[in-house]
JSON list of C-alpha atoms in Angstrom, two decimals:
[
{"chain": "T", "resi": 136, "resn": "UNK", "atom": "CA", "xyz": [0.00, 0.00, 0.00]},
{"chain": "T", "resi": 137, "resn": "UNK", "atom": "CA", "xyz": [1.24, 3.45, -0.93]},
{"chain": "T", "resi": 138, "resn": "UNK", "atom": "CA", "xyz": [0.86, 6.56, 1.20]},
{"chain": "T", "resi": 139, "resn": "UNK", "atom": "CA", "xyz": [-1.89, 8.89, -0.02]},
{"chain": "T", "resi": 140, "resn": "UNK", "atom": "CA", "xyz": [-3.86, 11.86, 1.18]},
{"chain": "T", "resi": 141, "resn": "UNK", "atom": "CA", "xyz": [-6.74, 10.98, 3.55]},
{"chain": "T", "resi": 142, "resn": "UNK", "atom": "CA", "xyz": [-9.82, 9.82, 1.67]},
{"chain": "T", "resi": 143, "resn": "UNK", "atom": "CA", "xyz": [-12.98, 11.53, 2.94]},
{"chain": "T", "resi": 144, "resn": "UNK", "atom": "CA", "xyz": [-15.42, 10.93, 0.12]},
{"chain": "T", "resi": 145, "resn": "UNK", "atom": "CA", "xyz": [-17.89, 8.71, 2.01]},
{"chain": "T", "resi": 146, "resn": "UNK", "atom": "CA", "xyz": [-19.15, 8.08, 5.55]},
{"chain": "T", "resi": 147, "resn": "UNK", "atom": "CA", "xyz": [-16.95, 5.02, 6.08]},
{"chain": "T", "resi": 148, "resn": "UNK", "atom": "CA", "xyz": [-13.74, 6.83, 5.23]},
{"chain": "T", "resi": 149, "resn": "UNK", "atom": "CA", "xyz": [-14.71, 9.80, 7.42]},
{"chain": "T", "resi": 150, "resn": "UNK", "atom": "CA", "xyz": [-15.29, 7.58, 10.46]},
{"chain": "T", "resi": 151, "resn": "UNK", "atom": "CA", "xyz": [-12.03, 5.78, 9.74]},
{"chain": "T", "resi": 152, "resn": "UNK", "atom": "CA", "xyz": [-10.11, 9.06, 9.57]},
{"chain": "T", "resi": 153, "resn": "UNK", "atom": "CA", "xyz": [-11.73, 10.40, 12.77]},
{"chain": "T", "resi": 154, "resn": "UNK", "atom": "CA", "xyz": [-10.91, 7.23, 14.69]},
{"chain": "T", "resi": 155, "resn": "UNK", "atom": "CA", "xyz": [-7.35, 7.26, 13.37]},
{"chain": "T", "resi": 156, "resn": "UNK", "atom": "CA", "xyz": [-6.92, 10.85, 14.61]},
{"chain": "T", "resi": 157, "resn": "UNK", "atom": "CA", "xyz": [-8.39, 9.94, 18.01]},
{"chain": "T", "resi": 158, "resn": "UNK", "atom": "CA", "xyz": [-6.11, 6.90, 18.24]},
{"chain": "T", "resi": 159, "resn": "UNK", "atom": "CA", "xyz": [-3.01, 8.88, 17.31]},
{"chain": "T", "resi": 160, "resn": "UNK", "atom": "CA", "xyz": [-3.82, 11.67, 19.79]},
{"chain": "T", "resi": 161, "resn": "UNK", "atom": "CA", "xyz": [-4.52, 9.23, 22.62]},
{"chain": "T", "resi": 162, "resn": "UNK", "atom": "CA", "xyz": [-1.30, 7.30, 21.94]},
{"chain": "T", "resi": 163, "resn": "UNK", "atom": "CA", "xyz": [0.76, 10.50, 21.93]},
{"chain": "T", "resi": 164, "resn": "UNK", "atom": "CA", "xyz": [-0.73, 11.58, 25.26]},
{"chain": "T", "resi": 165, "resn": "UNK", "atom": "CA", "xyz": [-0.13, 8.15, 26.80]},
{"chain": "T", "resi": 166, "resn": "UNK", "atom": "CA", "xyz": [3.48, 8.02, 25.58]},
{"chain": "T", "resi": 167, "resn": "UNK", "atom": "CA", "xyz": [4.12, 11.52, 26.88]},
{"chain": "T", "resi": 168, "resn": "UNK", "atom": "CA", "xyz": [2.66, 10.65, 30.28]},
{"chain": "T", "resi": 169, "resn": "UNK", "atom": "CA", "xyz": [4.65, 7.43, 30.67]},
{"chain": "T", "resi": 170, "resn": "UNK", "atom": "CA", "xyz": [8.06, 8.97, 30.03]},
{"chain": "T", "resi": 171, "resn": "UNK", "atom": "CA", "xyz": [7.76, 12.47, 31.50]},
{"chain": "T", "resi": 172, "resn": "UNK", "atom": "CA", "xyz": [8.10, 13.34, 35.23]},
{"chain": "T", "resi": 173, "resn": "UNK", "atom": "CA", "xyz": [5.32, 15.91, 35.48]},
{"chain": "T", "resi": 174, "resn": "UNK", "atom": "CA", "xyz": [2.77, 13.87, 37.42]},
{"chain": "T", "resi": 175, "resn": "UNK", "atom": "CA", "xyz": [3.00, 15.22, 40.96]},
{"chain": "T", "resi": 176, "resn": "UNK", "atom": "CA", "xyz": [5.48, 17.81, 42.23]},
{"chain": "T", "resi": 177, "resn": "UNK", "atom": "CA", "xyz": [7.84, 17.19, 39.32]},
{"chain": "T", "resi": 178, "resn": "UNK", "atom": "CA", "xyz": [7.75, 13.46, 39.98]},
{"chain": "T", "resi": 179, "resn": "UNK", "atom": "CA", "xyz": [6.50, 10.69, 37.72]},
{"chain": "T", "resi": 180, "resn": "UNK", "atom": "CA", "xyz": [6.27, 6.94, 37.30]},
{"chain": "T", "resi": 181, "resn": "UNK", "atom": "CA", "xyz": [10.04, 6.57, 37.49]},
{"chain": "T", "resi": 182, "resn": "UNK", "atom": "CA", "xyz": [10.52, 8.75, 40.57]},
{"chain": "T", "resi": 183, "resn": "UNK", "atom": "CA", "xyz": [11.54, 7.10, 43.85]},
{"chain": "T", "resi": 184, "resn": "UNK", "atom": "CA", "xyz": [9.00, 8.36, 46.38]},
{"chain": "T", "resi": 185, "resn": "UNK", "atom": "CA", "xyz": [10.08, 8.54, 50.03]},
{"chain": "T", "resi": 186, "resn": "UNK", "atom": "CA", "xyz": [7.81, 7.04, 52.66]},
{"chain": "T", "resi": 187, "resn": "UNK", "atom": "CA", "xyz": [8.27, 8.95, 55.91]},
{"chain": "T", "resi": 188, "resn": "UNK", "atom": "CA", "xyz": [6.04, 6.78, 58.07]},
{"chain": "T", "resi": 189, "resn": "UNK", "atom": "CA", "xyz": [8.52, 3.94, 58.32]},
{"chain": "T", "resi": 190, "resn": "UNK", "atom": "CA", "xyz": [5.86, 1.21, 58.28]},
{"chain": "T", "resi": 191, "resn": "UNK", "atom": "CA", "xyz": [7.42, -1.95, 56.83]},
{"chain": "T", "resi": 192, "resn": "UNK", "atom": "CA", "xyz": [4.16, -3.39, 55.49]},
{"chain": "T", "resi": 193, "resn": "UNK", "atom": "CA", "xyz": [3.32, -0.06, 53.92]},
{"chain": "T", "resi": 194, "resn": "UNK", "atom": "CA", "xyz": [6.78, 0.07, 52.36]},
{"chain": "T", "resi": 195, "resn": "UNK", "atom": "CA", "xyz": [6.21, -3.35, 50.77]},
{"chain": "T", "resi": 196, "resn": "UNK", "atom": "CA", "xyz": [2.79, -2.34, 49.43]},
{"chain": "T", "resi": 197, "resn": "UNK", "atom": "CA", "xyz": [4.20, 0.90, 48.08]},
{"chain": "T", "resi": 198, "resn": "UNK", "atom": "CA", "xyz": [7.03, -0.95, 46.32]},
{"chain": "T", "resi": 199, "resn": "UNK", "atom": "CA", "xyz": [4.61, -3.48, 44.79]},
{"chain": "T", "resi": 200, "resn": "UNK", "atom": "CA", "xyz": [2.29, -0.71, 43.60]},
{"chain": "T", "resi": 201, "resn": "UNK", "atom": "CA", "xyz": [5.24, 1.21, 42.15]},
{"chain": "T", "resi": 202, "resn": "UNK", "atom": "CA", "xyz": [6.42, -1.83, 40.21]},
{"chain": "T", "resi": 203, "resn": "UNK", "atom": "CA", "xyz": [2.90, -2.58, 39.00]},
{"chain": "T", "resi": 204, "resn": "UNK", "atom": "CA", "xyz": [2.27, 0.93, 37.71]},
{"chain": "T", "resi": 205, "resn": "UNK", "atom": "CA", "xyz": [5.61, 0.89, 35.87]},
{"chain": "T", "resi": 206, "resn": "UNK", "atom": "CA", "xyz": [4.93, -2.49, 34.27]},
{"chain": "T", "resi": 207, "resn": "UNK", "atom": "CA", "xyz": [1.45, -1.44, 33.13]},
{"chain": "T", "resi": 208, "resn": "UNK", "atom": "CA", "xyz": [2.90, 1.86, 31.91]},
{"chain": "T", "resi": 209, "resn": "UNK", "atom": "CA", "xyz": [5.49, 0.12, 29.74]},
{"chain": "T", "resi": 210, "resn": "UNK", "atom": "CA", "xyz": [2.82, -2.23, 28.32]},
{"chain": "T", "resi": 211, "resn": "UNK", "atom": "CA", "xyz": [0.63, 0.76, 27.55]},
{"chain": "T", "resi": 212, "resn": "UNK", "atom": "CA", "xyz": [3.54, 2.50, 25.81]},
{"chain": "T", "resi": 213, "resn": "UNK", "atom": "CA", "xyz": [4.32, -0.55, 23.62]},
{"chain": "T", "resi": 214, "resn": "UNK", "atom": "CA", "xyz": [0.66, -0.88, 22.68]},
{"chain": "T", "resi": 215, "resn": "UNK", "atom": "CA", "xyz": [0.54, 2.85, 21.99]},
{"chain": "T", "resi": 216, "resn": "UNK", "atom": "CA", "xyz": [3.37, 2.44, 19.47]},
{"chain": "T", "resi": 217, "resn": "UNK", "atom": "CA", "xyz": [1.52, -0.31, 17.58]},
{"chain": "T", "resi": 218, "resn": "UNK", "atom": "CA", "xyz": [-1.81, 1.52, 17.76]},
{"chain": "T", "resi": 219, "resn": "UNK", "atom": "CA", "xyz": [-0.23, 4.74, 16.51]},
{"chain": "T", "resi": 220, "resn": "UNK", "atom": "CA", "xyz": [1.37, 2.89, 13.58]},
{"chain": "T", "resi": 221, "resn": "UNK", "atom": "CA", "xyz": [-1.97, 1.27, 12.70]},
{"chain": "T", "resi": 222, "resn": "UNK", "atom": "CA", "xyz": [-3.76, 4.62, 12.84]},
{"chain": "T", "resi": 223, "resn": "UNK", "atom": "CA", "xyz": [-1.19, 6.12, 10.43]},
{"chain": "T", "resi": 224, "resn": "UNK", "atom": "CA", "xyz": [-1.61, 3.19, 8.02]},
{"chain": "T", "resi": 225, "resn": "UNK", "atom": "CA", "xyz": [-5.41, 3.36, 8.08]},
{"chain": "T", "resi": 226, "resn": "UNK", "atom": "CA", "xyz": [-5.43, 7.16, 7.73]},
{"chain": "T", "resi": 227, "resn": "UNK", "atom": "CA", "xyz": [-2.88, 7.50, 4.92]},
{"chain": "T", "resi": 228, "resn": "UNK", "atom": "CA", "xyz": [-2.66, 4.12, 3.13]},
{"chain": "T", "resi": 229, "resn": "UNK", "atom": "CA", "xyz": [-6.01, 2.33, 3.51]},
{"chain": "T", "resi": 230, "resn": "UNK", "atom": "CA", "xyz": [-8.68, 3.46, 1.03]},
{"chain": "T", "resi": 231, "resn": "UNK", "atom": "CA", "xyz": [-12.08, 2.23, -0.11]},
{"chain": "T", "resi": 232, "resn": "UNK", "atom": "CA", "xyz": [-10.40, 0.44, -3.02]},
{"chain": "T", "resi": 233, "resn": "UNK", "atom": "CA", "xyz": [-8.19, -1.56, -0.66]},
{"chain": "T", "resi": 234, "resn": "UNK", "atom": "CA", "xyz": [-11.04, -3.45, 0.94]},
{"chain": "T", "resi": 235, "resn": "UNK", "atom": "CA", "xyz": [-12.64, -4.01, -2.47]},
{"chain": "T", "resi": 236, "resn": "UNK", "atom": "CA", "xyz": [-9.61, -5.66, -4.05]},
{"chain": "T", "resi": 237, "resn": "UNK", "atom": "CA", "xyz": [-10.36, -9.10, -5.47]},
{"chain": "T", "resi": 238, "resn": "UNK", "atom": "CA", "xyz": [-8.13, -11.09, -3.10]},
{"chain": "T", "resi": 239, "resn": "UNK", "atom": "CA", "xyz": [-9.42, -9.28, -0.02]},
{"chain": "T", "resi": 240, "resn": "UNK", "atom": "CA", "xyz": [-13.04, -9.57, -1.14]},
{"chain": "T", "resi": 241, "resn": "UNK", "atom": "CA", "xyz": [-12.72, -13.30, -1.77]},
{"chain": "T", "resi": 242, "resn": "UNK", "atom": "CA", "xyz": [-11.18, -13.84, 1.68]},
{"chain": "T", "resi": 243, "resn": "UNK", "atom": "CA", "xyz": [-13.90, -11.80, 3.40]},
{"chain": "T", "resi": 244, "resn": "UNK", "atom": "CA", "xyz": [-16.69, -13.69, 1.66]},
{"chain": "T", "resi": 245, "resn": "UNK", "atom": "CA", "xyz": [-15.12, -17.04, 2.52]},
{"chain": "T", "resi": 246, "resn": "UNK", "atom": "CA", "xyz": [-14.90, -15.97, 6.16]},
{"chain": "T", "resi": 247, "resn": "UNK", "atom": "CA", "xyz": [-18.49, -14.71, 6.09]},
{"chain": "T", "resi": 248, "resn": "UNK", "atom": "CA", "xyz": [-17.73, -11.44, 7.80]},
{"chain": "T", "resi": 249, "resn": "UNK", "atom": "CA", "xyz": [-15.84, -8.21, 7.16]},
{"chain": "T", "resi": 250, "resn": "UNK", "atom": "CA", "xyz": [-13.14, -7.02, 9.55]},
{"chain": "T", "resi": 251, "resn": "UNK", "atom": "CA", "xyz": [-13.18, -3.25, 9.30]},
{"chain": "T", "resi": 252, "resn": "UNK", "atom": "CA", "xyz": [-10.01, -1.24, 10.01]},
{"chain": "T", "resi": 253, "resn": "UNK", "atom": "CA", "xyz": [-11.91, 0.59, 12.75]},
{"chain": "T", "resi": 254, "resn": "UNK", "atom": "CA", "xyz": [-12.66, -2.72, 14.49]},
{"chain": "T", "resi": 255, "resn": "UNK", "atom": "CA", "xyz": [-8.96, -3.54, 14.67]},
{"chain": "T", "resi": 256, "resn": "UNK", "atom": "CA", "xyz": [-8.25, 0.00, 15.87]},
{"chain": "T", "resi": 257, "resn": "UNK", "atom": "CA", "xyz": [-10.89, -0.40, 18.57]},
{"chain": "T", "resi": 258, "resn": "UNK", "atom": "CA", "xyz": [-9.25, -3.55, 19.93]},
{"chain": "T", "resi": 259, "resn": "UNK", "atom": "CA", "xyz": [-5.78, -2.03, 20.10]},
{"chain": "T", "resi": 260, "resn": "UNK", "atom": "CA", "xyz": [-7.00, 1.32, 21.45]},
{"chain": "T", "resi": 261, "resn": "UNK", "atom": "CA", "xyz": [-9.05, -0.28, 24.21]},
{"chain": "T", "resi": 262, "resn": "UNK", "atom": "CA", "xyz": [-6.08, -2.45, 25.23]},
{"chain": "T", "resi": 263, "resn": "UNK", "atom": "CA", "xyz": [-3.78, 0.57, 25.31]},
{"chain": "T", "resi": 264, "resn": "UNK", "atom": "CA", "xyz": [-6.24, 2.67, 27.29]},
{"chain": "T", "resi": 265, "resn": "UNK", "atom": "CA", "xyz": [-6.99, -0.15, 29.73]},
{"chain": "T", "resi": 266, "resn": "UNK", "atom": "CA", "xyz": [-3.34, -0.76, 30.70]},
{"chain": "T", "resi": 267, "resn": "UNK", "atom": "CA", "xyz": [-2.66, 2.93, 31.05]},
{"chain": "T", "resi": 268, "resn": "UNK", "atom": "CA", "xyz": [-5.82, 3.37, 33.11]},
{"chain": "T", "resi": 269, "resn": "UNK", "atom": "CA", "xyz": [-4.41, 0.79, 35.54]},
{"chain": "T", "resi": 270, "resn": "UNK", "atom": "CA", "xyz": [-1.19, 2.80, 35.78]},
{"chain": "T", "resi": 271, "resn": "UNK", "atom": "CA", "xyz": [-3.05, 6.08, 36.23]},
{"chain": "T", "resi": 272, "resn": "UNK", "atom": "CA", "xyz": [-5.41, 4.61, 38.84]},
{"chain": "T", "resi": 273, "resn": "UNK", "atom": "CA", "xyz": [-2.62, 3.04, 40.92]},
{"chain": "T", "resi": 274, "resn": "UNK", "atom": "CA", "xyz": [-0.66, 6.29, 40.90]},
{"chain": "T", "resi": 275, "resn": "UNK", "atom": "CA", "xyz": [-3.78, 8.24, 41.91]},
{"chain": "T", "resi": 276, "resn": "UNK", "atom": "CA", "xyz": [-4.53, 5.80, 44.73]},
{"chain": "T", "resi": 277, "resn": "UNK", "atom": "CA", "xyz": [-0.95, 5.91, 46.06]},
{"chain": "T", "resi": 278, "resn": "UNK", "atom": "CA", "xyz": [-0.92, 9.72, 46.19]},
{"chain": "T", "resi": 279, "resn": "UNK", "atom": "CA", "xyz": [-4.59, 10.31, 47.01]},
{"chain": "T", "resi": 280, "resn": "UNK", "atom": "CA", "xyz": [-3.85, 12.26, 50.20]},
{"chain": "T", "resi": 281, "resn": "UNK", "atom": "CA", "xyz": [-1.53, 14.73, 48.49]},
{"chain": "T", "resi": 282, "resn": "UNK", "atom": "CA", "xyz": [-3.86, 15.12, 45.52]},
{"chain": "T", "resi": 283, "resn": "UNK", "atom": "CA", "xyz": [-6.88, 15.84, 47.74]},
{"chain": "T", "resi": 284, "resn": "UNK", "atom": "CA", "xyz": [-4.93, 18.46, 49.68]},
{"chain": "T", "resi": 285, "resn": "UNK", "atom": "CA", "xyz": [-3.82, 20.43, 46.64]},
{"chain": "T", "resi": 286, "resn": "UNK", "atom": "CA", "xyz": [-4.85, 19.71, 43.05]},
{"chain": "T", "resi": 287, "resn": "UNK", "atom": "CA", "xyz": [-2.37, 22.29, 41.78]},
{"chain": "T", "resi": 288, "resn": "UNK", "atom": "CA", "xyz": [0.45, 19.82, 42.52]},
{"chain": "T", "resi": 289, "resn": "UNK", "atom": "CA", "xyz": [-0.67, 17.71, 39.55]},
{"chain": "T", "resi": 290, "resn": "UNK", "atom": "CA", "xyz": [1.30, 18.36, 36.38]},
{"chain": "T", "resi": 291, "resn": "UNK", "atom": "CA", "xyz": [0.79, 18.04, 32.64]},
{"chain": "T", "resi": 292, "resn": "UNK", "atom": "CA", "xyz": [1.75, 14.35, 32.52]},
{"chain": "T", "resi": 293, "resn": "UNK", "atom": "CA", "xyz": [-1.09, 13.44, 34.87]},
{"chain": "T", "resi": 294, "resn": "UNK", "atom": "CA", "xyz": [-3.76, 15.45, 33.07]},
{"chain": "T", "resi": 295, "resn": "UNK", "atom": "CA", "xyz": [-2.66, 14.56, 29.54]},
{"chain": "T", "resi": 296, "resn": "UNK", "atom": "CA", "xyz": [-2.49, 10.92, 30.59]},
{"chain": "T", "resi": 297, "resn": "UNK", "atom": "CA", "xyz": [-6.07, 11.15, 31.83]},
{"chain": "T", "resi": 298, "resn": "UNK", "atom": "CA", "xyz": [-7.09, 12.72, 28.53]},
{"chain": "T", "resi": 299, "resn": "UNK", "atom": "CA", "xyz": [-5.28, 9.93, 26.70]},
{"chain": "T", "resi": 300, "resn": "UNK", "atom": "CA", "xyz": [-7.15, 7.03, 28.33]},
{"chain": "T", "resi": 301, "resn": "UNK", "atom": "CA", "xyz": [-10.45, 8.94, 28.02]},
{"chain": "T", "resi": 302, "resn": "UNK", "atom": "CA", "xyz": [-9.87, 9.27, 24.26]},
{"chain": "T", "resi": 303, "resn": "UNK", "atom": "CA", "xyz": [-8.87, 5.61, 23.91]},
{"chain": "T", "resi": 304, "resn": "UNK", "atom": "CA", "xyz": [-11.55, 4.08, 26.12]},
{"chain": "T", "resi": 305, "resn": "UNK", "atom": "CA", "xyz": [-14.53, 6.44, 26.10]},
{"chain": "T", "resi": 306, "resn": "UNK", "atom": "CA", "xyz": [-14.46, 8.61, 22.99]},
{"chain": "T", "resi": 307, "resn": "UNK", "atom": "CA", "xyz": [-13.35, 5.74, 20.74]},
{"chain": "T", "resi": 308, "resn": "UNK", "atom": "CA", "xyz": [-16.16, 3.46, 21.95]},
{"chain": "T", "resi": 309, "resn": "UNK", "atom": "CA", "xyz": [-18.75, 6.21, 21.36]},
{"chain": "T", "resi": 310, "resn": "UNK", "atom": "CA", "xyz": [-17.46, 6.81, 17.81]},
{"chain": "T", "resi": 311, "resn": "UNK", "atom": "CA", "xyz": [-17.40, 3.08, 17.08]},
{"chain": "T", "resi": 312, "resn": "UNK", "atom": "CA", "xyz": [-21.00, 2.60, 18.24]},
{"chain": "T", "resi": 313, "resn": "UNK", "atom": "CA", "xyz": [-22.08, 5.56, 16.10]},
{"chain": "T", "resi": 314, "resn": "UNK", "atom": "CA", "xyz": [-20.27, 4.04, 13.12]},
{"chain": "T", "resi": 315, "resn": "UNK", "atom": "CA", "xyz": [-21.99, 0.69, 13.56]},
{"chain": "T", "resi": 316, "resn": "UNK", "atom": "CA", "xyz": [-25.37, 2.45, 13.64]},
{"chain": "T", "resi": 317, "resn": "UNK", "atom": "CA", "xyz": [-24.75, 4.67, 10.61]},
{"chain": "T", "resi": 318, "resn": "UNK", "atom": "CA", "xyz": [-22.40, 2.87, 8.22]},
{"chain": "T", "resi": 319, "resn": "UNK", "atom": "CA", "xyz": [-24.07, 0.03, 6.22]},
{"chain": "T", "resi": 320, "resn": "UNK", "atom": "CA", "xyz": [-22.58, -3.45, 6.08]},
{"chain": "T", "resi": 321, "resn": "UNK", "atom": "CA", "xyz": [-20.05, -3.79, 3.28]},
{"chain": "T", "resi": 322, "resn": "UNK", "atom": "CA", "xyz": [-20.62, -7.51, 2.64]},
{"chain": "T", "resi": 323, "resn": "UNK", "atom": "CA", "xyz": [-23.61, -6.88, 0.37]},
{"chain": "T", "resi": 324, "resn": "UNK", "atom": "CA", "xyz": [-21.54, -4.59, -1.85]},
{"chain": "T", "resi": 325, "resn": "UNK", "atom": "CA", "xyz": [-18.72, -7.12, -1.89]},
{"chain": "T", "resi": 326, "resn": "UNK", "atom": "CA", "xyz": [-21.09, -9.90, -2.96]},
{"chain": "T", "resi": 327, "resn": "UNK", "atom": "CA", "xyz": [-22.38, -7.75, -5.83]},
{"chain": "T", "resi": 328, "resn": "UNK", "atom": "CA", "xyz": [-18.81, -6.97, -6.84]},
{"chain": "T", "resi": 329, "resn": "UNK", "atom": "CA", "xyz": [-17.90, -10.66, -6.91]},
{"chain": "T", "resi": 330, "resn": "UNK", "atom": "CA", "xyz": [-20.99, -11.47, -9.02]},
{"chain": "T", "resi": 331, "resn": "UNK", "atom": "CA", "xyz": [-20.07, -8.78, -11.53]},
{"chain": "T", "resi": 332, "resn": "UNK", "atom": "CA", "xyz": [-16.51, -10.13, -11.68]},
{"chain": "T", "resi": 333, "resn": "UNK", "atom": "CA", "xyz": [-17.82, -13.61, -12.37]},
{"chain": "T", "resi": 334, "resn": "UNK", "atom": "CA", "xyz": [-20.08, -12.39, -15.18]},
{"chain": "T", "resi": 335, "resn": "UNK", "atom": "CA", "xyz": [-17.24, -10.38, -16.70]},
{"chain": "T", "resi": 336, "resn": "UNK", "atom": "CA", "xyz": [-14.86, -13.35, -16.45]},
{"chain": "T", "resi": 337, "resn": "UNK", "atom": "CA", "xyz": [-17.36, -15.69, -18.11]},
{"chain": "T", "resi": 338, "resn": "UNK", "atom": "CA", "xyz": [-18.03, -13.25, -20.95]},
{"chain": "T", "resi": 339, "resn": "UNK", "atom": "CA", "xyz": [-14.30, -12.77, -21.50]},
{"chain": "T", "resi": 340, "resn": "UNK", "atom": "CA", "xyz": [-13.78, -16.54, -21.57]},
{"chain": "T", "resi": 341, "resn": "UNK", "atom": "CA", "xyz": [-16.64, -16.99, -24.04]},
{"chain": "T", "resi": 342, "resn": "UNK", "atom": "CA", "xyz": [-15.22, -14.29, -26.29]},
{"chain": "T", "resi": 343, "resn": "UNK", "atom": "CA", "xyz": [-11.75, -15.84, -26.10]},
{"chain": "T", "resi": 344, "resn": "UNK", "atom": "CA", "xyz": [-13.11, -19.31, -26.92]},
{"chain": "T", "resi": 345, "resn": "UNK", "atom": "CA", "xyz": [-15.06, -17.89, -29.86]},
{"chain": "T", "resi": 346, "resn": "UNK", "atom": "CA", "xyz": [-11.99, -16.14, -31.24]},
{"chain": "T", "resi": 347, "resn": "UNK", "atom": "CA", "xyz": [-9.99, -19.34, -30.85]},
{"chain": "T", "resi": 348, "resn": "UNK", "atom": "CA", "xyz": [-12.62, -21.36, -32.75]},
{"chain": "T", "resi": 349, "resn": "UNK", "atom": "CA", "xyz": [-12.74, -18.81, -35.56]},
{"chain": "T", "resi": 350, "resn": "UNK", "atom": "CA", "xyz": [-8.97, -18.81, -35.85]},
{"chain": "T", "resi": 351, "resn": "UNK", "atom": "CA", "xyz": [-8.93, -22.61, -35.92]},
{"chain": "T", "resi": 352, "resn": "UNK", "atom": "CA", "xyz": [-11.59, -22.69, -38.63]},
{"chain": "T", "resi": 353, "resn": "UNK", "atom": "CA", "xyz": [-9.65, -20.24, -40.78]},
{"chain": "T", "resi": 354, "resn": "UNK", "atom": "CA", "xyz": [-6.56, -22.41, -40.50]},
{"chain": "T", "resi": 355, "resn": "UNK", "atom": "CA", "xyz": [-8.55, -25.47, -41.61]},
{"chain": "T", "resi": 356, "resn": "UNK", "atom": "CA", "xyz": [-10.08, -23.62, -44.61]},
{"chain": "T", "resi": 357, "resn": "UNK", "atom": "CA", "xyz": [-6.79, -22.19, -45.79]},
{"chain": "T", "resi": 358, "resn": "UNK", "atom": "CA", "xyz": [-5.63, -23.68, -49.21]},
{"chain": "T", "resi": 359, "resn": "UNK", "atom": "CA", "xyz": [-2.95, -26.26, -48.91]},
{"chain": "T", "resi": 360, "resn": "UNK", "atom": "CA", "xyz": [0.13, -26.13, -51.05]},
{"chain": "T", "resi": 361, "resn": "UNK", "atom": "CA", "xyz": [1.08, -29.33, -52.90]},
{"chain": "T", "resi": 362, "resn": "UNK", "atom": "CA", "xyz": [4.52, -29.98, -54.19]},
{"chain": "T", "resi": 363, "resn": "UNK", "atom": "CA", "xyz": [4.87, -31.81, -57.51]},
{"chain": "T", "resi": 364, "resn": "UNK", "atom": "CA", "xyz": [6.81, -35.01, -57.55]},
{"chain": "T", "resi": 365, "resn": "UNK", "atom": "CA", "xyz": [9.29, -35.16, -60.46]}
]
């Protein structure tokens, strides 16, 4: 597939472009939040927070929560990379002619269902948003007391991260549901396309067979040259 300008000529392509933009924005916000230290008082996921209470059990729980939020953050970042790449492909390379290619149409009809690009985007976006939501929730729970005392301590990483998982989990699901209600099923169009291809193929074969028979008849009717025997 070659890179092209976004195709916005029908409802399907518009929904696909909107979801690609939402996916790319959400992935950028998630990636920014994971690797920047502006969560709380210039500290982030990779900051070593000091526990002044000296409770051993609390220290263990804090360490486990810190490791968990980092692991989920890295998973969210890796998924964000793949989701961002998919959104770029579907926005700039995937057109209405791609899904209607003969090989793709034949595979879809054999499977009995069409896998839309937006369906694949939904799966990857929801996975990315879910893992980052775990990271964001654990961090919020660990620092709930400080956050409740002064919301101004929260930085851009925290708020952009929240916007990221909202785009990936909430906004994307709303757009996908609206697409399913508005965009018609493509399988009927694909079946009509396959029928037209079959008719065209049969007519071309009939024409080719007729031309071959005519050519064979002309060769049989052509005068034969005899050589005289001395």
